[in-house]
Coordinates of C-alpha atoms in Angstrom, one line a residue:
M1 CA -65.1 -8.6 -66.1
R2 CA -68.6 -9.2 -67.5
A3 CA -69.7 -12.3 -69.3
L4 CA -71.3 -12.0 -72.7
T5 CA -73.8 -14.8 -72.7
R6 CA -76.3 -16.3 -75.2
D7 CA -79.4 -14.9 -73.4
R8 CA -78.0 -11.4 -73.5
R9 CA -77.8 -11.2 -77.3
A10 CA -78.9 -7.9 -78.9
F11 CA -82.4 -7.5 -80.3
T12 CA -82.2 -7.7 -84.1
S13 CA -85.8 -7.8 -85.2
A14 CA -87.9 -4.9 -86.5
V15 CA -88.7 -2.4 -83.8
L16 CA -91.1 0.5 -83.2
I17 CA -90.3 3.7 -81.3
A18 CA -91.6 7.2 -81.1
A19 CA -88.4 9.0 -82.2
T20 CA -86.7 10.3 -85.1
A21 CA -86.9 8.2 -88.2
V22 CA -83.3 7.7 -89.1
L23 CA -82.6 7.2 -92.5
L24 CA -80.2 5.5 -93.2
G25 CA -77.1 3.6 -94.4
A26 CA -75.1 4.4 -97.5
A27 CA -75.2 1.7 -100.2
G28 CA -72.1 -0.5 -100.3
L29 CA -70.0 -1.5 -103.2
V30 CA -69.4 -5.3 -103.2
A31 CA -65.8 -6.5 -103.2
G32 CA -65.5 -10.0 -101.9
G33 CA -68.1 -9.8 -99.1
G34 CA -71.3 -7.8 -99.5
G35 CA -71.2 -4.2 -98.6
A36 CA -67.4 -4.1 -99.0
A37 CA -65.3 -1.8 -101.1
R38 CA -61.6 -1.1 -101.5
A39 CA -60.4 2.0 -99.7
A40 CA -57.2 3.7 -98.7
G41 CA -54.2 1.4 -98.7
G42 CA -56.2 -1.4 -100.2
A43 CA -58.4 -1.7 -97.0
T44 CA -61.8 -3.2 -97.2
V45 CA -64.7 -0.9 -96.3
I46 CA -67.7 -2.8 -94.8
D47 CA -70.8 -0.7 -94.6
E48 CA -73.5 -3.4 -94.6
G49 CA -74.1 -7.0 -93.8
E50 CA -73.6 -9.6 -91.0
L51 CA -70.1 -10.2 -89.7
D52 CA -68.6 -11.7 -86.6
L53 CA -65.4 -10.9 -84.7
T54 CA -64.1 -14.4 -84.0
P55 CA -61.1 -15.3 -81.9
R56 CA -59.8 -18.6 -83.3
L57 CA -56.8 -20.9 -83.3
V58 CA -54.8 -20.7 -86.5
A59 CA -51.7 -22.9 -86.8
G60 CA -51.4 -23.1 -83.0
R61 CA -51.7 -19.3 -82.6
L62 CA -54.7 -17.3 -81.3
E63 CA -55.9 -14.8 -83.9
L64 CA -58.8 -12.3 -83.8
Q65 CA -60.4 -12.4 -87.3
I66 CA -63.6 -11.0 -89.0
D67 CA -66.0 -13.5 -90.6
D68 CA -67.7 -11.3 -93.2
R69 CA -71.0 -12.8 -94.3
G70 CA -72.3 -9.8 -96.2
G71 CA -72.0 -11.4 -99.6
D72 CA -72.9 -14.7 -101.2
T73 CA -70.0 -16.5 -99.6
E74 CA -68.3 -15.9 -96.2
V75 CA -64.9 -14.1 -96.3
V76 CA -62.4 -14.2 -93.5
R77 CA -60.7 -10.8 -93.0
E78 CA -58.0 -9.4 -90.8
P79 CA -59.2 -6.5 -88.6
S80 CA -56.1 -4.5 -89.5
E81 CA -57.3 -4.5 -93.2
V82 CA -60.9 -3.5 -92.6
V83 CA -62.7 -0.2 -92.0
L84 CA -66.3 -0.5 -90.7
H85 CA -68.6 2.3 -91.6
A86 CA -71.5 3.5 -89.4
G87 CA -73.3 5.7 -91.9
P88 CA -75.9 8.4 -91.2
A89 CA -78.7 5.8 -91.1
T90 CA -77.2 4.4 -87.9
R91 CA -78.0 7.5 -85.9
E92 CA -80.9 7.2 -83.6
D93 CA -82.3 8.7 -80.4
L94 CA -81.0 7.5 -77.1
I95 CA -83.3 5.5 -75.0
S96 CA -83.3 6.1 -71.2
P97 CA -81.6 2.8 -70.2
V98 CA -78.6 3.9 -72.2
Y99 CA -78.2 7.3 -70.5
P100 CA -75.8 5.9 -67.9
I101 CA -73.7 4.3 -70.6
L102 CA -73.3 7.0 -73.2
G103 CA -74.4 10.1 -71.3
D104 CA -77.7 11.6 -70.3
T105 CA -76.9 14.9 -72.0
L106 CA -77.0 13.3 -75.4
V107 CA -80.0 13.3 -77.7
S108 CA -78.8 10.9 -80.3
A109 CA -75.8 8.7 -81.1
Y110 CA -74.7 6.2 -83.8
F111 CA -75.2 2.5 -83.3
F112 CA -74.5 -0.9 -84.8
N113 CA -77.4 -3.3 -83.9
G114 CA -79.3 -0.3 -82.5
W115 CA -82.5 -0.3 -80.6
E116 CA -84.6 1.4 -83.4
N117 CA -82.9 0.3 -86.6
A118 CA -81.6 -3.2 -86.1
G119 CA -82.5 -5.2 -89.1
Q120 CA -84.1 -2.3 -90.9
I121 CA -81.1 -0.4 -92.4
F122 CA -78.2 -1.3 -94.6
A123 CA -75.3 -1.2 -92.1
P124 CA -72.7 -3.5 -90.6
E125 CA -74.2 -6.0 -88.1
P126 CA -71.2 -7.1 -86.0
G127 CA -71.4 -10.0 -83.6
W128 CA -69.0 -12.0 -81.5
N129 CA -68.3 -15.7 -82.0
G130 CA -66.6 -17.6 -79.1
T131 CA -66.7 -21.2 -80.4
E132 CA -63.4 -21.3 -82.2
T133 CA -60.9 -21.3 -79.3
G134 CA -61.9 -24.4 -77.3
G135 CA -62.5 -22.4 -74.2
D136 CA -63.7 -19.1 -72.9
T137 CA -62.1 -16.0 -74.2
E138 CA -61.4 -12.7 -72.5
V139 CA -62.0 -9.6 -74.8
R140 CA -60.3 -6.5 -73.5
L141 CA -60.5 -2.9 -74.9
A142 CA -56.7 -2.4 -74.8
G143 CA -56.6 0.9 -76.6
F144 CA -59.0 3.6 -77.9
E145 CA -58.8 6.6 -80.1
G146 CA -61.8 8.6 -81.2
P147 CA -63.7 11.9 -81.1
G148 CA -66.3 10.7 -78.7
R149 CA -67.2 7.7 -76.4
F150 CA -67.5 4.1 -77.5
A151 CA -69.6 1.5 -75.6
L152 CA -70.5 -2.1 -76.2
Y153 CA -73.6 -3.2 -74.3
T154 CA -76.7 -5.4 -74.4
Y155 CA -80.3 -4.3 -73.9
T156 CA -83.0 -6.4 -75.3
R157 CA -86.8 -6.1 -75.6
E158 CA -87.1 -8.9 -73.0
M159 CA -84.9 -6.9 -70.6
D160 CA -86.9 -3.8 -71.3
G161 CA -90.1 -5.7 -70.5
N162 CA -88.6 -6.9 -67.2
D163 CA -87.4 -3.4 -66.3
E164 CA -83.8 -4.5 -66.2
S165 CA -80.8 -2.3 -66.7
A166 CA -78.6 -2.5 -69.7
V167 CA -75.6 -4.8 -69.4
Q168 CA -72.3 -3.1 -70.2
H169 CA -69.4 -5.0 -71.7
L170 CA -66.9 -2.3 -72.8
N171 CA -66.9 1.4 -72.3
S172 CA -64.1 3.8 -73.4
G173 CA -65.2 6.3 -70.7
D174 CA -65.4 3.9 -67.8
N175 CA -62.4 1.7 -66.7
A176 CA -64.8 -0.6 -64.8
Y177 CA -66.0 -1.9 -68.2
S178 CA -62.7 -2.7 -69.9
S179 CA -63.2 -6.4 -70.6
F180 CA -65.8 -9.1 -70.9
T181 CA -65.8 -12.9 -71.2
L182 CA -66.9 -14.5 -74.5
S183 CA -68.2 -17.9 -73.7
K184 CA -66.9 -21.0 -75.6
D185 CA -70.6 -21.9 -76.3
Q186 CA -71.5 -18.4 -77.7
Q187 CA -71.9 -18.9 -81.4
R188 CA -73.1 -15.4 -82.1
A189 CA -73.6 -12.7 -79.5
V190 CA -75.0 -9.5 -81.0
P191 CA -74.5 -6.6 -78.6
T192 CA -75.0 -2.9 -79.5
W193 CA -72.1 -0.8 -80.4
G194 CA -72.6 2.9 -79.6
F195 CA -70.6 5.9 -80.7
T196 CA -71.4 9.4 -79.5
E197 CA -69.8 11.5 -82.2
E198 CA -69.0 11.5 -85.9
G199 CA -65.4 10.8 -86.9
V200 CA -62.8 8.1 -87.0
Y201 CA -62.5 5.6 -84.1
R202 CA -59.7 3.0 -83.6
L203 CA -60.6 0.2 -81.2
T204 CA -57.8 -2.0 -80.1
F205 CA -59.0 -5.4 -78.8
T206 CA -56.8 -7.9 -77.0
V207 CA -58.2 -11.5 -76.9
T208 CA -56.9 -14.0 -74.5
S209 CA -57.7 -17.7 -74.3
G210 CA -55.6 -19.8 -71.9
A211 CA -52.0 -18.9 -72.4
L212 CA -52.6 -17.5 -76.0
T213 CA -53.3 -13.9 -76.8
D214 CA -53.7 -11.6 -79.9
T215 CA -54.1 -7.9 -80.3
E216 CA -55.8 -6.2 -83.3
T217 CA -57.0 -2.6 -84.0
L218 CA -60.2 -2.1 -85.9
A219 CA -61.0 1.2 -87.6
V220 CA -64.6 2.5 -87.5
V221 CA -65.8 5.6 -89.4
V222 CA -68.9 7.1 -87.9
G223 CA -71.3 9.4 -89.8
D224 CA -70.5 11.1 -93.1
D225 CA -68.1 13.8 -92.1
V226 CA -65.2 11.5 -93.1
D227 CA -65.1 9.4 -96.3
P228 CA -64.3 5.8 -95.1
N229 CA -62.5 5.2 -98.4
D230 CA -59.9 7.8 -97.3
V231 CA -59.2 6.2 -93.9
L232 CA -56.3 3.8 -93.3
P233 CA -57.3 0.6 -91.5
G234 CA -56.0 -0.7 -88.2
D235 CA -54.0 1.9 -86.2
G236 CA -53.6 4.1 -89.2
S237 CA -49.9 3.7 -89.4
T238 CA -49.4 0.9 -91.9
P239 CA -51.5 0.7 -95.1
A240 CA -53.0 -2.6 -95.9
P241 CA -51.4 -4.3 -98.9
S242 CA -52.7 -2.8 -102.1
T243 CA -54.3 -5.2 -104.6
S244 CA -53.6 -3.2 -107.6
P245 CA -50.9 -0.6 -108.3
P246 CA -51.9 2.9 -109.4
S247 CA -51.9 3.4 -113.1
M248 CA -49.1 5.7 -114.3
S249 CA -50.8 6.6 -117.6
A250 CA -53.5 9.2 -117.8
S251 CA -56.3 8.7 -120.3
P252 CA -57.5 11.7 -122.3
S253 CA -60.7 13.3 -121.0
T254 CA -63.4 15.0 -123.0
S255 CA -65.3 17.9 -121.7
V256 CA -69.0 18.1 -122.2
T257 CA -70.6 21.5 -122.7
P258 CA -73.6 21.8 -120.4
T259 CA -76.9 22.1 -122.3
A260 CA -78.7 23.7 -119.4
P261 CA -77.9 26.2 -116.6
A262 CA -76.7 24.7 -113.4
A263 CA -79.5 23.9 -111.0
H264 CA -79.7 24.9 -107.4
V265 CA -79.1 21.5 -105.6
I266 CA -80.9 20.9 -102.3
D267 CA -79.7 17.8 -100.5
N268 CA -80.4 18.6 -96.9
G269 CA -82.9 20.4 -94.7
H270 CA -86.5 21.5 -94.8
L271 CA -88.4 22.6 -97.8
D272 CA -92.1 22.9 -98.8
L273 CA -93.8 22.2 -102.0
A274 CA -96.1 25.2 -101.6
A275 CA -99.1 26.9 -103.1
R276 CA -98.3 30.6 -103.1
P277 CA -100.3 33.6 -104.0
V278 CA -98.5 35.6 -106.7
D279 CA -100.0 38.5 -108.7
G280 CA -103.6 37.6 -107.8
S281 CA -103.2 34.0 -108.8
L282 CA -101.5 30.8 -107.6
Q283 CA -98.0 29.6 -108.2
F284 CA -96.4 26.2 -107.2
Q285 CA -93.0 27.1 -105.7
I286 CA -90.4 25.7 -103.4
K287 CA -89.9 27.3 -100.0
Q288 CA -86.4 26.3 -98.7
G289 CA -85.6 26.9 -95.0
T290 CA -87.4 27.3 -91.7
A291 CA -90.5 29.2 -90.8
N292 CA -88.5 32.4 -90.1
D293 CA -85.5 31.9 -92.4
Y294 CA -86.3 30.8 -95.9
D295 CA -85.9 31.5 -99.6
W296 CA -88.4 31.0 -102.4
R297 CA -87.0 28.9 -105.3
E298 CA -88.4 28.7 -108.8
P299 CA -88.9 25.0 -109.7
E300 CA -87.0 25.2 -112.9
K301 CA -83.8 26.2 -111.1
V302 CA -83.9 23.6 -108.3
V303 CA -82.6 20.1 -107.9
L304 CA -83.5 18.0 -104.9
H305 CA -81.0 15.2 -104.0
V306 CA -82.1 12.2 -102.0
K307 CA -78.7 11.0 -100.7
P308 CA -77.6 7.4 -100.2
G309 CA -78.4 7.8 -96.5
A310 CA -82.1 7.4 -97.4
R311 CA -81.6 3.7 -98.3
R312 CA -83.4 1.3 -96.0
K313 CA -84.7 -2.3 -96.0
I314 CA -88.3 -3.2 -96.8
T315 CA -89.6 -5.0 -93.7
E316 CA -92.4 -7.5 -93.2
G317 CA -95.8 -6.0 -93.5
Y318 CA -94.7 -3.5 -96.2
E319 CA -94.5 -5.8 -99.2
F320 CA -96.4 -3.2 -101.2
L321 CA -93.1 -1.4 -101.5
G322 CA -91.3 -4.5 -102.8
P323 CA -89.9 -7.8 -101.5
V324 CA -88.8 -8.0 -97.9
G325 CA -85.1 -7.1 -97.6
D326 CA -84.9 -5.2 -100.8
S327 CA -83.8 -1.6 -100.8
V328 CA -86.1 1.4 -100.8
W329 CA -85.0 5.1 -100.6
W330 CA -87.3 6.9 -98.3
L331 CA -87.6 10.3 -96.8
P332 CA -89.4 10.0 -93.4
I333 CA -92.0 12.2 -91.8
Q334 CA -89.5 13.5 -89.3
Q335 CA -86.5 15.6 -90.2
V336 CA -83.2 13.7 -90.4
D337 CA -80.0 15.6 -90.5
G338 CA -78.2 15.0 -93.8
L339 CA -81.4 14.3 -95.8
V340 CA -83.8 16.6 -97.7
W341 CA -87.1 17.0 -95.9
P342 CA -89.9 17.9 -98.3
G343 CA -93.3 18.9 -97.0
W344 CA -96.5 20.4 -98.3
S345 CA -97.8 23.9 -97.7
T346 CA -100.9 26.1 -98.2
D347 CA -100.0 28.5 -95.4
Q348 CA -99.1 31.4 -97.7
F349 CA -102.8 31.8 -98.3
K350 CA -105.4 33.1 -95.8
S351 CA -108.5 31.0 -95.4
S352 CA -110.5 33.9 -96.6
E353 CA -108.7 33.9 -100.0
I354 CA -109.6 30.3 -101.0
D355 CA -113.0 28.9 -101.6
G356 CA -112.6 25.3 -100.3
R357 CA -109.3 23.5 -100.4
V358 CA -106.0 23.3 -102.4
A359 CA -105.6 20.2 -104.5
F360 CA -102.2 18.6 -105.1
R361 CA -102.2 16.1 -108.1
L362 CA -99.4 13.8 -109.2
D363 CA -99.8 13.7 -113.0
A364 CA -96.8 11.8 -114.1
V365 CA -93.6 10.1 -113.0
Q366 CA -90.5 9.4 -115.1
G367 CA -87.8 7.3 -113.6
P368 CA -86.3 3.8 -112.9
G369 CA -88.9 2.8 -110.3
A370 CA -92.1 3.6 -108.6
L371 CA -92.8 6.5 -106.3
S372 CA -95.1 6.3 -103.3
I373 CA -96.3 9.1 -101.1
F374 CA -98.2 8.1 -98.0
T375 CA -99.0 8.6 -94.4
E376 CA -99.6 6.1 -91.6
G377 CA -102.2 5.9 -88.9
S378 CA -101.7 5.6 -85.2
V379 CA -102.1 1.8 -85.3
G380 CA -100.2 0.9 -88.4
S381 CA -102.5 1.5 -91.3
V382 CA -101.1 3.3 -94.4
T383 CA -103.0 5.9 -96.4
M384 CA -101.6 6.1 -99.9
H385 CA -101.8 9.6 -101.4
A386 CA -100.0 8.9 -104.6
H387 CA -98.4 5.8 -106.1
S388 CA -97.0 5.7 -109.6
G389 CA -96.9 1.9 -109.8
D390 CA -100.7 1.5 -110.3
G391 CA -101.5 4.4 -112.6
L392 CA -101.7 8.2 -112.4
P393 CA -103.0 10.8 -111.8
D394 CA -103.4 10.6 -108.0
S395 CA -104.4 13.5 -105.9
F396 CA -105.1 14.8 -102.4
D397 CA -106.0 18.1 -100.9
L398 CA -105.2 20.4 -98.0
S399 CA -107.2 22.9 -96.1
V400 CA -106.0 26.5 -95.9
P401 CA -103.7 27.3 -94.1
T402 CA -101.9 24.0 -93.6
H403 CA -98.3 22.7 -93.4
R404 CA -97.8 18.9 -93.5
H405 CA -95.2 16.2 -94.2
T406 CA -95.5 12.8 -95.7
V407 CA -93.1 10.0 -96.4
W408 CA -91.6 9.8 -99.9
A409 CA -90.3 6.4 -101.1
F410 CA -88.4 5.7 -104.3
A411 CA -88.0 2.1 -105.4
Q412 CA -84.7 2.5 -107.3
E413 CA -81.7 4.8 -107.7
G414 CA -81.6 7.2 -110.6
V415 CA -83.2 10.3 -112.0
Y416 CA -86.9 10.9 -111.5
R417 CA -89.1 13.6 -112.9
T418 CA -92.4 14.1 -111.1
T419 CA -95.1 16.4 -112.6
F420 CA -97.5 18.0 -110.1
T421 CA -100.5 20.2 -110.7
V422 CA -101.6 22.4 -107.8
S423 CA -105.1 24.0 -108.1
A424 CA -107.7 25.9 -106.1
T425 CA -110.7 28.1 -106.4
L426 CA -110.1 31.7 -105.2
A427 CA -112.7 33.5 -103.1
D428 CA -113.8 35.5 -106.1
G429 CA -114.7 32.3 -108.0
R430 CA -111.7 32.1 -110.3
K431 CA -110.1 28.7 -110.8
V432 CA -106.3 28.8 -110.7
S433 CA -103.7 26.1 -111.2
D434 CA -100.0 25.7 -111.8
T435 CA -98.2 22.6 -113.1
E436 CA -94.5 21.9 -112.4
T437 CA -92.1 19.1 -113.2
I438 CA -89.7 18.2 -110.4
A439 CA -86.4 16.4 -111.1
W440 CA -85.0 14.1 -108.4
V441 CA -81.7 12.4 -108.2
V442 CA -81.9 9.4 -106.0
G443 CA -78.8 7.8 -104.7
D444 CA -75.3 8.5 -105.9
N445 CA -75.2 6.9 -109.3
E446 CA -75.8 10.3 -110.8
D447 CA -74.1 13.6 -110.0
P448 CA -77.1 15.9 -109.2
S449 CA -75.1 19.0 -110.3
T450 CA -75.0 17.5 -113.9
V451 CA -78.7 16.6 -114.1
K452 CA -81.0 18.9 -116.1
P453 CA -83.8 20.2 -114.0
G454 CA -87.4 20.1 -115.0
E455 CA -88.5 17.9 -117.9
G456 CA -86.3 15.3 -119.4
D457 CA -86.2 12.2 -121.5
E458 CA -85.8 9.5 -118.8
P459 CA -88.0 6.5 -119.5
T460 CA -91.0 5.8 -117.4
A461 CA -90.7 2.7 -115.2
T462 CA -93.2 -0.1 -115.7
A463 CA -95.2 -1.5 -112.8
S464 CA -93.0 -4.6 -112.8
G465 CA -90.1 -3.0 -110.8
S466 CA -89.1 -3.9 -107.3
A467 CA -92.3 -2.3 -106.0
S468 CA -95.5 -3.9 -106.6
A469 CA -98.0 -2.3 -109.1
T470 CA -100.8 -2.1 -106.6
P471 CA -100.1 -0.6 -103.1
T472 CA -101.9 -3.2 -101.1
A473 CA -100.1 -5.2 -98.5
T474 CA -100.7 -8.9 -97.7
A475 CA -100.0 -8.2 -94.1
S476 CA -100.7 -5.3 -91.8
P477 CA -100.3 -2.4 -91.8
S478 CA -103.3 -2.2 -94.1
V479 CA -103.2 0.2 -97.0
S480 CA -105.9 2.5 -98.1
V481 CA -105.8 4.7 -101.2
S482 CA -106.9 8.3 -100.8
G483 CA -109.7 9.5 -102.9
S484 CA -110.0 12.5 -105.2
A485 CA -108.8 15.9 -104.1
S486 CA -112.3 17.0 -103.1
E487 CA -112.7 14.0 -100.8
T488 CA -109.4 13.5 -99.0
D489 CA -107.2 15.7 -96.8
P490 CA -104.1 13.9 -95.8
G491 CA -103.2 17.0 -93.7
G492 CA -106.3 16.9 -91.6
G493 CA -107.6 20.3 -90.7
S494 CA -105.9 23.5 -89.6
S495 CA -102.2 24.1 -89.6
G496 CA -100.4 22.5 -86.7
A497 CA -102.8 19.7 -86.2
G498 CA -101.4 16.4 -85.0
G499 CA -100.0 14.1 -87.6
S500 CA -99.7 10.4 -88.0
S501 CA -98.1 8.0 -85.6
S502 CA -97.3 4.3 -85.6
T503 CA -97.1 1.8 -82.8
G504 CA -96.4 -1.5 -84.4
G505 CA -95.9 -3.6 -87.5
S506 CA -99.5 -4.8 -87.3
G507 CA -102.8 -3.7 -86.0
T508 CA -106.2 -2.3 -86.8
S509 CA -106.3 0.0 -89.7
T510 CA -107.0 3.7 -89.2
T511 CA -106.6 6.6 -91.5
G512 CA -103.9 9.1 -90.5
G513 CA -103.2 12.7 -91.6
L514 CA -100.1 14.3 -92.8
A515 CA -97.9 15.2 -89.8
S516 CA -97.3 18.8 -88.9
T517 CA -93.8 20.0 -88.9
G518 CA -92.2 19.1 -85.6
A519 CA -95.0 16.8 -84.5
Q520 CA -93.8 13.8 -82.6
V521 CA -94.6 10.8 -84.7
G522 CA -93.9 7.2 -84.0
V523 CA -91.9 5.3 -86.6
I524 CA -92.5 1.7 -87.6
A525 CA -89.4 -0.3 -88.1
G526 CA -88.6 -0.3 -91.8
V527 CA -90.8 1.9 -93.8
A528 CA -93.6 2.5 -91.4
V529 CA -94.5 6.1 -90.7
V530 CA -94.9 7.5 -94.1
A531 CA -93.1 6.3 -97.2
V532 CA -92.5 7.5 -100.7
L533 CA -90.7 5.1 -103.0
V534 CA -88.0 7.5 -103.9
G535 CA -84.4 6.3 -104.3
G536 CA -82.1 8.8 -102.6
G537 CA -82.4 11.5 -105.1
V538 CA -82.3 14.9 -106.4
V539 CA -85.4 16.9 -107.3
F540 CA -85.9 19.4 -110.1
F541 CA -89.0 21.5 -110.8
V542 CA -90.0 23.1 -114.1
R543 CA -93.0 25.3 -114.7
R544 CA -95.2 23.9 -117.4
R545 CA -98.2 26.2 -117.3
R546 CA -100.2 28.4 -115.0
T547 CA -103.8 29.0 -115.6
A548 CA -106.4 31.4 -114.2
Q549 CA -110.0 31.2 -115.3

């Protein structure tokens, strides 16, 4: 039986790691506590915010309860009436000290209070409070159901620096770790919860203090294969009391005739915003797929959806995105399963076909908030390539042939329309260009399948949104703004060159290039590596004009 002590609490500050940037936690609907929403059988789904599992004495009985502090006021809940949700943002790469706990054949898993994302994403932050029983409490994993393994353990930065091993508390795959002792002085222990597979888990905890005992089952939905709102709480056999009976009367519905053809919605996987040679000129098109398996899409027929999993917290040092703790929807430089991964490409041209470089210019942004496109240097500096909050147009250029990725960050949920012009000079001296409008749906407030692609009448956000008008940070990483297309190459040189990396939340400023596809790039906690202020959204492209001179 392992003791869970105060000096073994989990690391919850912003962290840096060279790994996949995991994006993130679905936005929660508030009902009582923050991040809570009503689900099946009247259960409360908690998908963000601080909470404690607290054994306490109630009318002479021992009860295991949940203190939900995700909202403005603390709410005490019964575990049998709660569903915790570990959304896609909680997925991160395993670090080597965790291999003996979750398995050395795994590449990634899902975590509450994880090594990479603690304090950076919108997700539940469960702790344990031992001060309410008057004595030490034994916590036992008395029952387990789930598609993979569950483990509760502590591994802090201090332990890592001292080359210590992780301390296991509970492990569904190892009977040696079936219980731990929660000290009577432990006000909030914050170990890491690890889950190896997506799906529904049911964790049955038995708490014992003196002669008193209580057993409760907590439901946890991991990933996005299962909608947590459809999952019964507890052991799944008894619905929680419903707060409102279903309505027996059906209200008449009105059908709306679509005014535009259905767009092709892209909400996951790799795509490139590409300069492509067509009929002796240049066209701006979308290449969807991998290097060897792809389709070309006409912009006016495509919608890109940035799903709620792209929502993250703005961390210290990145106030140019908005106030610390506020939401930002960002698509990282690395590919994240479940999110769209837009890059930039000039590799359809041969270097002999272009005189100079290919310029990408952001002409206009319509939408509820600012959009930022940037890369990050190896020691934490940010190079801004386009930022709608301080005026447009902004531009950058790429050599030929090149394939790069940046971070896209949206400040608010909603529908965005971004107008880009791609231009170049052909080897014969002709100047060619193509202008397209891309529609994005960020978050889940809008159904991307109902959004008209291309141009629309959404209002343009003012610079007074959650993102600051000027992309300059008061703390490192430092922010530099890229120059004109003829001066700046966020992609560096030839295709496949190394990309940006980050090592910490502060440091000396350097200028980084756009990362090549598949390049290993470090991710700064929060919005480090490369961010574009784009709320989880859908993108649409519409051709405005093509010119050849």
